[in-house]
Amino acid sequence: MDTHLRSVVKTISYRVVATLITSLLAFMFTDDLLIALGIGSAEGLSKIFLFWIHERLWVRIRWGRAVPV
């Protein structure tokens, strides 16, 4: 089972990459760096929390796990 710290680190590393992509796409559509950074920041911060909840819920589900021998 993953520790809470491992889940947090995984969440943050994933969100950094995803937020950079969102910011880049927002910049491509708006051609405004401040708006792009605002969109990326709002998206990134909200989804860090949501992904952490998702990860912790999946830790509790036993379906699909390999049983150690």
Short mmCIF file of C-alpha atoms in Angstrom, two decimals:
data_model
loop_
_atom_site.label_atom_id
_atom_site.label_comp_id
_atom_site.label_asym_id
_atom_site.label_seq_id
_atom_site.Cartn_x
_atom_site.Cartn_y
_atom_site.Cartn_z
CA MET A 1 0.00 0.00 0.00
CA ASP A 2 1.28 3.47 -0.84
CA THR A 3 1.93 5.88 2.00
CA HIS A 4 0.19 9.24 2.10
CA LEU A 5 3.52 10.95 1.36
CA ARG A 6 4.04 8.83 -1.76
CA SER A 7 0.54 9.71 -2.97
CA VAL A 8 1.21 13.41 -2.39
CA VAL A 9 4.52 13.31 -4.29
CA LYS A 10 2.95 11.41 -7.19
CA THR A 11 0.08 13.90 -7.28
CA ILE A 12 2.34 16.94 -7.36
CA SER A 13 4.67 15.56 -10.04
CA TYR A 14 1.73 14.65 -12.26
CA ARG A 15 0.06 18.02 -11.76
CA VAL A 16 3.20 20.00 -12.60
CA VAL A 17 3.39 18.35 -16.02
CA ALA A 18 -0.36 18.62 -16.63
CA THR A 19 -0.45 22.28 -15.54
CA LEU A 20 2.41 23.18 -17.87
CA ILE A 21 0.52 21.59 -20.76
CA THR A 22 -2.70 23.41 -19.81
CA SER A 23 -0.84 26.73 -19.57
CA LEU A 24 0.78 26.18 -22.95
CA LEU A 25 -2.55 25.33 -24.58
CA ALA A 26 -4.22 28.34 -22.94
CA PHE A 27 -1.44 30.58 -24.25
CA MET A 28 -1.82 29.14 -27.75
CA PHE A 29 -5.56 29.94 -27.70
CA THR A 30 -5.45 33.34 -25.94
CA ASP A 31 -2.00 34.67 -26.91
CA ASP A 32 -1.97 36.25 -23.44
CA LEU A 33 0.63 34.99 -20.96
CA LEU A 34 -1.13 36.29 -17.82
CA ILE A 35 -4.45 34.67 -18.74
CA ALA A 36 -2.66 31.43 -19.65
CA LEU A 37 -0.81 31.37 -16.32
CA GLY A 38 -4.05 32.13 -14.46
CA ILE A 39 -5.87 29.29 -16.18
CA GLY A 40 -2.97 26.91 -15.57
CA SER A 41 -2.70 27.88 -11.91
CA ALA A 42 -6.43 27.52 -11.19
CA GLU A 43 -6.56 24.18 -12.99
CA GLY A 44 -3.41 22.88 -11.32
CA LEU A 45 -4.28 23.81 -7.76
CA SER A 46 -7.82 22.47 -7.91
CA LYS A 47 -6.82 19.19 -9.49
CA ILE A 48 -3.99 18.47 -7.04
CA PHE A 49 -6.60 18.02 -4.34
CA LEU A 50 -9.00 16.09 -6.56
CA PHE A 51 -6.31 13.68 -7.76
CA TRP A 52 -5.13 13.04 -4.20
CA ILE A 53 -8.67 12.06 -3.19
CA HIS A 54 -8.95 9.82 -6.26
CA GLU A 55 -5.60 8.13 -5.47
CA ARG A 56 -6.51 7.49 -1.83
CA LEU A 57 -9.87 5.99 -2.78
CA TRP A 58 -8.22 3.59 -5.25
CA VAL A 59 -5.79 2.45 -2.55
CA ARG A 60 -8.81 1.06 -0.68
CA ILE A 61 -10.08 -0.97 -3.65
CA ARG A 62 -8.65 -4.47 -3.81
CA TRP A 63 -9.93 -5.29 -7.30
CA GLY A 64 -7.18 -5.81 -9.87
CA ARG A 65 -4.28 -6.12 -7.44
CA ALA A 66 -1.80 -8.93 -7.76
CA VAL A 67 -1.63 -11.07 -4.64
CA PRO A 68 1.96 -11.53 -3.42
CA VAL A 69 3.08 -15.12 -3.33
#
